[in-house]
mmCIF file of C-alpha atoms in Angstrom:
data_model
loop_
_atom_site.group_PDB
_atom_site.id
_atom_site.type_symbol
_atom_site.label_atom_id
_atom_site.label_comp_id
_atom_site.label_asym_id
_atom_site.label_seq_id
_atom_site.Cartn_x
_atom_site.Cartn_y
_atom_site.Cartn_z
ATOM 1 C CA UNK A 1 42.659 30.917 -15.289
ATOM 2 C CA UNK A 2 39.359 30.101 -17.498
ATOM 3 C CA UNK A 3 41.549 27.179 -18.759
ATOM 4 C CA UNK A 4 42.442 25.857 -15.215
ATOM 5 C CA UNK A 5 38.901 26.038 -14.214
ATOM 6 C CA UNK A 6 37.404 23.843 -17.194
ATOM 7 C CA UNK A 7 39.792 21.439 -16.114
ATOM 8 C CA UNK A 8 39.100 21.759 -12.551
ATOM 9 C CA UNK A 9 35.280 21.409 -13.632
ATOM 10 C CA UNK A 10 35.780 18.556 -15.711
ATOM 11 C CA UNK A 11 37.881 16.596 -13.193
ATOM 12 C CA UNK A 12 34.914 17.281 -10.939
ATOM 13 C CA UNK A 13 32.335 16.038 -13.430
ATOM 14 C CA UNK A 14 34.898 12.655 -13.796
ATOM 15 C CA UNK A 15 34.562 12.463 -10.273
ATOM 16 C CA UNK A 16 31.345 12.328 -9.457
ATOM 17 C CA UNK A 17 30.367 9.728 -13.138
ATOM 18 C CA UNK A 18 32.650 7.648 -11.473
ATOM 19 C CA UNK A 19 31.564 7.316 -7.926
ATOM 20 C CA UNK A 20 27.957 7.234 -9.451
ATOM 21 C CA UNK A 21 28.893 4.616 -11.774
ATOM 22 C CA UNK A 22 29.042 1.605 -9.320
ATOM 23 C CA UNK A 23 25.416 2.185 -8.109
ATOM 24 C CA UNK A 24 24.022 2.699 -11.361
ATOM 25 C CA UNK A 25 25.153 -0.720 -11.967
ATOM 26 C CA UNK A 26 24.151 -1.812 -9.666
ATOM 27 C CA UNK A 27 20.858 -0.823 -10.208
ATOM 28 C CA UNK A 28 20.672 -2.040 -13.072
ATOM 29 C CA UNK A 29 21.513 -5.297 -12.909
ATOM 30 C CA UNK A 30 19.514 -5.781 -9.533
ATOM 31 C CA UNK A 31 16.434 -3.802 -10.311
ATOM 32 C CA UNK A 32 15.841 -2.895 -13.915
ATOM 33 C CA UNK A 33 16.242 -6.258 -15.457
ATOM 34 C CA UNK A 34 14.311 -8.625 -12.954
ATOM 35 C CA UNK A 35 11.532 -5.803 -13.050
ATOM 36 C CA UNK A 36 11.446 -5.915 -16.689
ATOM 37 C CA UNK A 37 11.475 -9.580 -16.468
ATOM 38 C CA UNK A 38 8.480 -9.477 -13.745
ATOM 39 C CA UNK A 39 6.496 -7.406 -16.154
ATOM 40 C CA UNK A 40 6.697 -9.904 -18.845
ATOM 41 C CA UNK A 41 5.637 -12.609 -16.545
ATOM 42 C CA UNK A 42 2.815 -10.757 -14.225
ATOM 43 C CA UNK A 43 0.935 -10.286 -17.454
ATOM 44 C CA UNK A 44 1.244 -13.969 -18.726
ATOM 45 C CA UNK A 45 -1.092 -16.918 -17.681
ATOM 46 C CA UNK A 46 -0.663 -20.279 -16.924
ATOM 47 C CA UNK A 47 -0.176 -23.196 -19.165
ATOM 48 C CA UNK A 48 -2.917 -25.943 -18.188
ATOM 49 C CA UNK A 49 -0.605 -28.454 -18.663
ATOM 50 C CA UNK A 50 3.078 -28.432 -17.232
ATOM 51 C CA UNK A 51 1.198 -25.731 -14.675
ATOM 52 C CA UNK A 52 4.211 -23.487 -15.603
ATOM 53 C CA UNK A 53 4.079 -19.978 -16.494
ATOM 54 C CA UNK A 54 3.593 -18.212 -19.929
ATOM 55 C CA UNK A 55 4.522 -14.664 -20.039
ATOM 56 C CA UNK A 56 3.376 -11.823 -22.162
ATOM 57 C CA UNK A 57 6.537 -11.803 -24.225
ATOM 58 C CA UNK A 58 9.937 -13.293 -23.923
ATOM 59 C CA UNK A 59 12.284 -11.509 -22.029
ATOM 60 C CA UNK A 60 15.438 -12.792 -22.939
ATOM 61 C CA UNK A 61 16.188 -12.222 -26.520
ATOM 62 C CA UNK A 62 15.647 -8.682 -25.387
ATOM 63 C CA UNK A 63 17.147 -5.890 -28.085
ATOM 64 C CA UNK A 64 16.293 -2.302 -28.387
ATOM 65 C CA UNK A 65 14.463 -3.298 -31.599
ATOM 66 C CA UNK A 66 11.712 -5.006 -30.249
ATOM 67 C CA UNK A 67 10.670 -2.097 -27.893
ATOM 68 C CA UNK A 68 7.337 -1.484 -29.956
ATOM 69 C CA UNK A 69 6.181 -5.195 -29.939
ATOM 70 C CA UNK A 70 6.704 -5.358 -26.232
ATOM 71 C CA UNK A 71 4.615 -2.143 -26.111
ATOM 72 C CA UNK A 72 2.478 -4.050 -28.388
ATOM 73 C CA UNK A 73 2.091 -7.301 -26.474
ATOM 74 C CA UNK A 74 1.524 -4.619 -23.362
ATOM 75 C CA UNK A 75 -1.681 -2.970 -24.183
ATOM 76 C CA UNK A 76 -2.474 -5.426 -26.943
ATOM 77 C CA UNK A 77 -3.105 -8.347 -24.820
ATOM 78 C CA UNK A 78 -4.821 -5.990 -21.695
ATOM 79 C CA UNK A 79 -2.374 -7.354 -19.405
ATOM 80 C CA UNK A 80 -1.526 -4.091 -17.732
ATOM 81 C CA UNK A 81 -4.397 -1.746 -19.514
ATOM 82 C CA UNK A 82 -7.314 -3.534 -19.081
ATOM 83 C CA UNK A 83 -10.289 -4.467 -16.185
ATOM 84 C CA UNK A 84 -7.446 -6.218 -13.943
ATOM 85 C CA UNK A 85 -5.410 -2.901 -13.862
ATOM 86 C CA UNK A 86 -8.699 -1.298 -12.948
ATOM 87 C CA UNK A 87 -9.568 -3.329 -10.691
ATOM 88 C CA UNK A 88 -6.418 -3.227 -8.880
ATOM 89 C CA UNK A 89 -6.484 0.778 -8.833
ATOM 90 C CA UNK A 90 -9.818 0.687 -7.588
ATOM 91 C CA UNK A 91 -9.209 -1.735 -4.658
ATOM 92 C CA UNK A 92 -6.118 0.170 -3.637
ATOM 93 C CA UNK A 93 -8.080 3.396 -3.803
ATOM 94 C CA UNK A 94 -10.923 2.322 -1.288
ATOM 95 C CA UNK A 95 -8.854 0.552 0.666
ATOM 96 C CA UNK A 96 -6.790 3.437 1.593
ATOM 97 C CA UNK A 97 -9.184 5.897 1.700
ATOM 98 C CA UNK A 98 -11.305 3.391 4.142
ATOM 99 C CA UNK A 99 -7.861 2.956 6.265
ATOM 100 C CA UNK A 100 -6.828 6.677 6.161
ATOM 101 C CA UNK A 101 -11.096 7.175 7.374
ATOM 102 C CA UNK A 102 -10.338 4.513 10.335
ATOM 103 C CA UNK A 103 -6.832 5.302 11.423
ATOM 104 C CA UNK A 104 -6.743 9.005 11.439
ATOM 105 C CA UNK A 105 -9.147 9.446 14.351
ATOM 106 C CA UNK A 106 -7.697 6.737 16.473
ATOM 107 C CA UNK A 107 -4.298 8.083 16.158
ATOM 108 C CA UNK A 108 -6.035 11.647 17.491
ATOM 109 C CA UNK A 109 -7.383 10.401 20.043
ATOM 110 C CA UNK A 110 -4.653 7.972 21.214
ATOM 111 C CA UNK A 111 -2.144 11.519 20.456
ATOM 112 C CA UNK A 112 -5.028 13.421 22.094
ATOM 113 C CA UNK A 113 -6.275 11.348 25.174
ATOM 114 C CA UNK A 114 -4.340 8.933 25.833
ATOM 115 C CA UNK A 115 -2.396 10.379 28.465
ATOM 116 C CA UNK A 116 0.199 8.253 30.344
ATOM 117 C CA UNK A 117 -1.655 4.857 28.663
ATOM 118 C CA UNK A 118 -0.565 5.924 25.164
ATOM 119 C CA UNK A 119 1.809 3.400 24.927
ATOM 120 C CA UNK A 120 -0.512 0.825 26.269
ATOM 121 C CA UNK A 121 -3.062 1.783 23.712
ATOM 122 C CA UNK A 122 -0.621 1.366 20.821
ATOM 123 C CA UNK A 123 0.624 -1.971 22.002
ATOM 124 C CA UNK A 124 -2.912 -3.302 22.433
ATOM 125 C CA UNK A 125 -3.506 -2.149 18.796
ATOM 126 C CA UNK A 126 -0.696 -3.058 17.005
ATOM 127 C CA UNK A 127 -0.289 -6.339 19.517
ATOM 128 C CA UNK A 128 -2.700 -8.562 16.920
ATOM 129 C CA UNK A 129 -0.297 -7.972 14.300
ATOM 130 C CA UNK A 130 2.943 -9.264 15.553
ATOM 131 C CA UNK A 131 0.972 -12.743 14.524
ATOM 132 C CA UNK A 132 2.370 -14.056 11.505
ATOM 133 C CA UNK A 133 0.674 -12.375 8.282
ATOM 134 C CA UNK A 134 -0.361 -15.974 6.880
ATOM 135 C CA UNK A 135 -2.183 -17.183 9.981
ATOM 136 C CA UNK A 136 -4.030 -13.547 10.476
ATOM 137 C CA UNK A 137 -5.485 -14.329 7.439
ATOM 138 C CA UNK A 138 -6.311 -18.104 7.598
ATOM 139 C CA UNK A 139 -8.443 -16.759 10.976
ATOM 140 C CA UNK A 140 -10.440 -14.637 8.402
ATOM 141 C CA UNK A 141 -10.889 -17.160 6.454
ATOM 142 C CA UNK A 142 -12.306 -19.249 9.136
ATOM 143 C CA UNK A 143 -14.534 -16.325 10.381
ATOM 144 C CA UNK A 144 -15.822 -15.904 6.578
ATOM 145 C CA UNK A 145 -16.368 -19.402 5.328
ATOM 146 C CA UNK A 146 -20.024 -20.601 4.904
ATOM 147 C CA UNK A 147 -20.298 -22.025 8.009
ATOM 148 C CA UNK A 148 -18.233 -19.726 10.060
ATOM 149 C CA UNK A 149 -18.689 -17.136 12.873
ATOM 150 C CA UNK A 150 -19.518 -13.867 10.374
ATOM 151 C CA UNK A 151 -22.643 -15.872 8.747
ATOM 152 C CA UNK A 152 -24.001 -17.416 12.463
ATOM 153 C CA UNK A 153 -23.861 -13.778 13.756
ATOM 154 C CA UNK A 154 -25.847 -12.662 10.670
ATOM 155 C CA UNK A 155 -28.449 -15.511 10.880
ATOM 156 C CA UNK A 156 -28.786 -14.967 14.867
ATOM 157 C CA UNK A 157 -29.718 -11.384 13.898
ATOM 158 C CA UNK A 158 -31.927 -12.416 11.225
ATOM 159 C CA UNK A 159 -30.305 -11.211 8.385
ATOM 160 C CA UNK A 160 -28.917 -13.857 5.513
ATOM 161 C CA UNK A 161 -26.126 -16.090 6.733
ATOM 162 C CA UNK A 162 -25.294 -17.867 3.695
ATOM 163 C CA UNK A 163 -23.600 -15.431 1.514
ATOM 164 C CA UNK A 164 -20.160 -17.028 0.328
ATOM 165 C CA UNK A 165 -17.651 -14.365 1.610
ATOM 166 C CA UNK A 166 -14.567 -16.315 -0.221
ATOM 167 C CA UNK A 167 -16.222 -16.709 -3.571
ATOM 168 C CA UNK A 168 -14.585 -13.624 -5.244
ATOM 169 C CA UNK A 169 -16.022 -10.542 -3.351
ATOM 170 C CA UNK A 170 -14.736 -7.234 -3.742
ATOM 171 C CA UNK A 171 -15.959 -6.304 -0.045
ATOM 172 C CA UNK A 172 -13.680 -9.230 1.106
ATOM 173 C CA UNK A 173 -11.050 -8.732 -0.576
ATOM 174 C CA UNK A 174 -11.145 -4.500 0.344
ATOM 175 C CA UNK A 175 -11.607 -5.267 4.129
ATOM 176 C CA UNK A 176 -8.649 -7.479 4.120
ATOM 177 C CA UNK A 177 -6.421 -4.814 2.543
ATOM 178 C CA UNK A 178 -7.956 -2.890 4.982
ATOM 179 C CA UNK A 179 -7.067 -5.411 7.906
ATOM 180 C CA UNK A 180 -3.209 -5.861 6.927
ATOM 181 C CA UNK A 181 -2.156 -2.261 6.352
ATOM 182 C CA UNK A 182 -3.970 0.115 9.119
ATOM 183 C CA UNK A 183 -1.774 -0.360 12.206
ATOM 184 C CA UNK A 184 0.912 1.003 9.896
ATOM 185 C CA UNK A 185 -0.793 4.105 9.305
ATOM 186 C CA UNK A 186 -1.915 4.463 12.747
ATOM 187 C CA UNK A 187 1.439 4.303 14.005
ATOM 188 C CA UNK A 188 2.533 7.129 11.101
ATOM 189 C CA UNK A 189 -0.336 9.289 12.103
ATOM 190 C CA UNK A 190 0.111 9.035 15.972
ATOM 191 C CA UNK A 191 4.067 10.116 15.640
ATOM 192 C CA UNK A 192 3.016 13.289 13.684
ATOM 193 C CA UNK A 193 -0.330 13.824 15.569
ATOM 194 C CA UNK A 194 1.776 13.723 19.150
ATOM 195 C CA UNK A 195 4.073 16.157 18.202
ATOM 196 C CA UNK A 196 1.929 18.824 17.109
ATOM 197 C CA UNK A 197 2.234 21.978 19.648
ATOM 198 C CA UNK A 198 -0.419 22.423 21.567
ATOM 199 C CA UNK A 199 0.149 26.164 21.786
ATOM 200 C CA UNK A 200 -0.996 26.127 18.304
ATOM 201 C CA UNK A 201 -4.497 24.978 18.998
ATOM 202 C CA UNK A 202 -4.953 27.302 22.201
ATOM 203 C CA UNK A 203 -4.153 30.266 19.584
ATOM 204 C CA UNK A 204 -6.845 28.989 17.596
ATOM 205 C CA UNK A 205 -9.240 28.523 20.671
ATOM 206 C CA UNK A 206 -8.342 31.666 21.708
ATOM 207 C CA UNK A 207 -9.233 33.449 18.886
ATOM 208 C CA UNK A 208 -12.581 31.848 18.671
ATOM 209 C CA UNK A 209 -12.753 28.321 16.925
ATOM 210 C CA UNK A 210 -14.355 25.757 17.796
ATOM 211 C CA UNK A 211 -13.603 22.828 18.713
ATOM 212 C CA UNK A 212 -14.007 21.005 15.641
ATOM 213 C CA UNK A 213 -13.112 24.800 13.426
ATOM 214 C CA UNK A 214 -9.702 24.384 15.401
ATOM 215 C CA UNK A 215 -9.234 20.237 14.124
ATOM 216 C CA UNK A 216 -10.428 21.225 10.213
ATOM 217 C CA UNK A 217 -8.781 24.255 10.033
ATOM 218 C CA UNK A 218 -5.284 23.540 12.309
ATOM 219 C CA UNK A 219 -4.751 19.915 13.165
ATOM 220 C CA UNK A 220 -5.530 18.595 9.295
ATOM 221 C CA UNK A 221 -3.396 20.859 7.498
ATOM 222 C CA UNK A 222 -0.958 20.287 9.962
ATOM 223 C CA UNK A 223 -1.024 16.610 9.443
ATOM 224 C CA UNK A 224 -1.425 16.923 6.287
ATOM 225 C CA UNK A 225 2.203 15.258 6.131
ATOM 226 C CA UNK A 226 1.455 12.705 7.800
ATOM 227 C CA UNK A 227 -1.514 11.803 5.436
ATOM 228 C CA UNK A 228 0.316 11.810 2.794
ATOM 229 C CA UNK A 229 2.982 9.310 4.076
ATOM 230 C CA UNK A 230 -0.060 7.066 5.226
ATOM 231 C CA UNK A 231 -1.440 6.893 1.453
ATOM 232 C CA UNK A 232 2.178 6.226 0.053
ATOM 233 C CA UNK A 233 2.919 3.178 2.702
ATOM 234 C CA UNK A 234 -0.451 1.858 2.435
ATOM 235 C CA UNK A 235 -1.494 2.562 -1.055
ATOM 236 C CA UNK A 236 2.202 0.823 -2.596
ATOM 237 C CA UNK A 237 2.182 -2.512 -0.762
ATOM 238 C CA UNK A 238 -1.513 -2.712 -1.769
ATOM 239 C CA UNK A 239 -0.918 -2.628 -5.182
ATOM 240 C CA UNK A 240 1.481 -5.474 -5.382
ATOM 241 C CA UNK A 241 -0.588 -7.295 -2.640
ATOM 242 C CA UNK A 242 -1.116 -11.002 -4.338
ATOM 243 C CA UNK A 243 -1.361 -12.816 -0.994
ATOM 244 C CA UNK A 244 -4.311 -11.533 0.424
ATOM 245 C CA UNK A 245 -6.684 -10.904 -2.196
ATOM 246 C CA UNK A 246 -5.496 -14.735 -3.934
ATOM 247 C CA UNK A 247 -6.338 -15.834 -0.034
ATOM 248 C CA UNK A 248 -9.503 -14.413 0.768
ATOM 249 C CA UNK A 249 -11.174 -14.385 -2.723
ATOM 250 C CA UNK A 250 -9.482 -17.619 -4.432
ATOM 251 C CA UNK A 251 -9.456 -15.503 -8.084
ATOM 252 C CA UNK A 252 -7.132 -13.050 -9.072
#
């Protein structure tokens, strides 16, 4: 009987290498190896001449005994470890905490008040955004530029209107992140937000909260879900974001 079931286990174990196999393949050959390659290459620079790229190392002679000069080449040269990494983690960490800060409450009060216009309110906010990525930001470059419509409203005010918005700012670059990311979380917030019971927060009313007691104390840990799904779709397309920050800064 002990026999039988070994074999019975093993068959099982056979099974499920083999139906496991195809994907791991798969994922291999599709993911692994082009990431590895893209590793060796986002690190690298430019050669002034040709105008072709130079990676870090080279990643096609690849063998298992060259896995400590790649590591090497990695934190020797600062291309992952080093003030661009920083930089990177630092702009995706404002960014999101600055989107999280703006799209929370408008996704309460949209869940909240909104009434029968709710879906009129999310159309009207996510409406700007069914505009092709590319041009969104070519308008914000136009409203940023030295002679643009950001600077004249600062000079009408009286406040400096020459400050060169494109010439590598952080707060530019932030802002934009900012820009391209938030109706997503808005939208991720509002689904979880509008299905919170409301019986729920009448308990807590009833039992003596506040207002705002009853939203810290009930409605955040509630969404608390929903928060973190917000930082994960925001903060991972921000950190491979290229496009915006080579667009409105014009330095990597």
């Amino acid at each position: 009987m002990g026999q039988r079931q070994d074999t019975h286990d093993r068959r099982n174990r056979g099974l499920w290498i083999g139906l496991a196999l195809p994907g791991a393949i798969w994922l291999l050959v599709l993911f692994v190896a082009p990431f590895y390659v893209m590793l060796s290459v986002a690190g690298g620079g430019i050669n002034e001449f040709f105008q072709t790229v130079v990676p870090v190392w080279n990643p096609l002679p690849w063998s298992s005994w060259n896995l400590s000069a790649v590591w090497h080449d990695i934190v020797g040269h600062g291309a992952f470890i080093g003030p661009p990494a920083f930089r990177t983690f630092l702009y995706t960490a404002i960014a999101t905490a600055i989107t999280l800060a703006i799209a929370y409450p408008v996704a309460y009060f949209v869940s909240r008040y909104g009434g029968r216009r709710k879906t009129l309110f999310l159309v009207l906010l996510i409406a700007p955004f069914w505009v092709s990525y590319m041009m969104r930001m070519l308008a914000w470059i136009d409203l940023l530029q030295q002679g643009g419509f950001f600077n004249s409203a600062l000079s009408f005010f009286g406040l400096p209107g020459n400050t060169n918005w494109l010439g590598g700012k952080s707060v530019t670059v932030i802002l934009g992140l900012v820009y391209g990311y938030i109706p997503y979380v808005i939208l991720v917030l509002y689904a979880f937000l509008d299905r919170i019971d409301q019986s729920m927060l009448e308990a807590a009313r009833d039992l003596g909260l506040s207002r705002w007691r009853t939203f810290w104390h009930v409605t955040i840990p509630l969404s608390k879900p929903a928060i973190i799904a917000g930082t994960f779709i925001t903060a991972l397309p921000m950190l491979g974001d290229y496009f915006t920050n080579q667009l409105l800064s014009g330095a990597p």
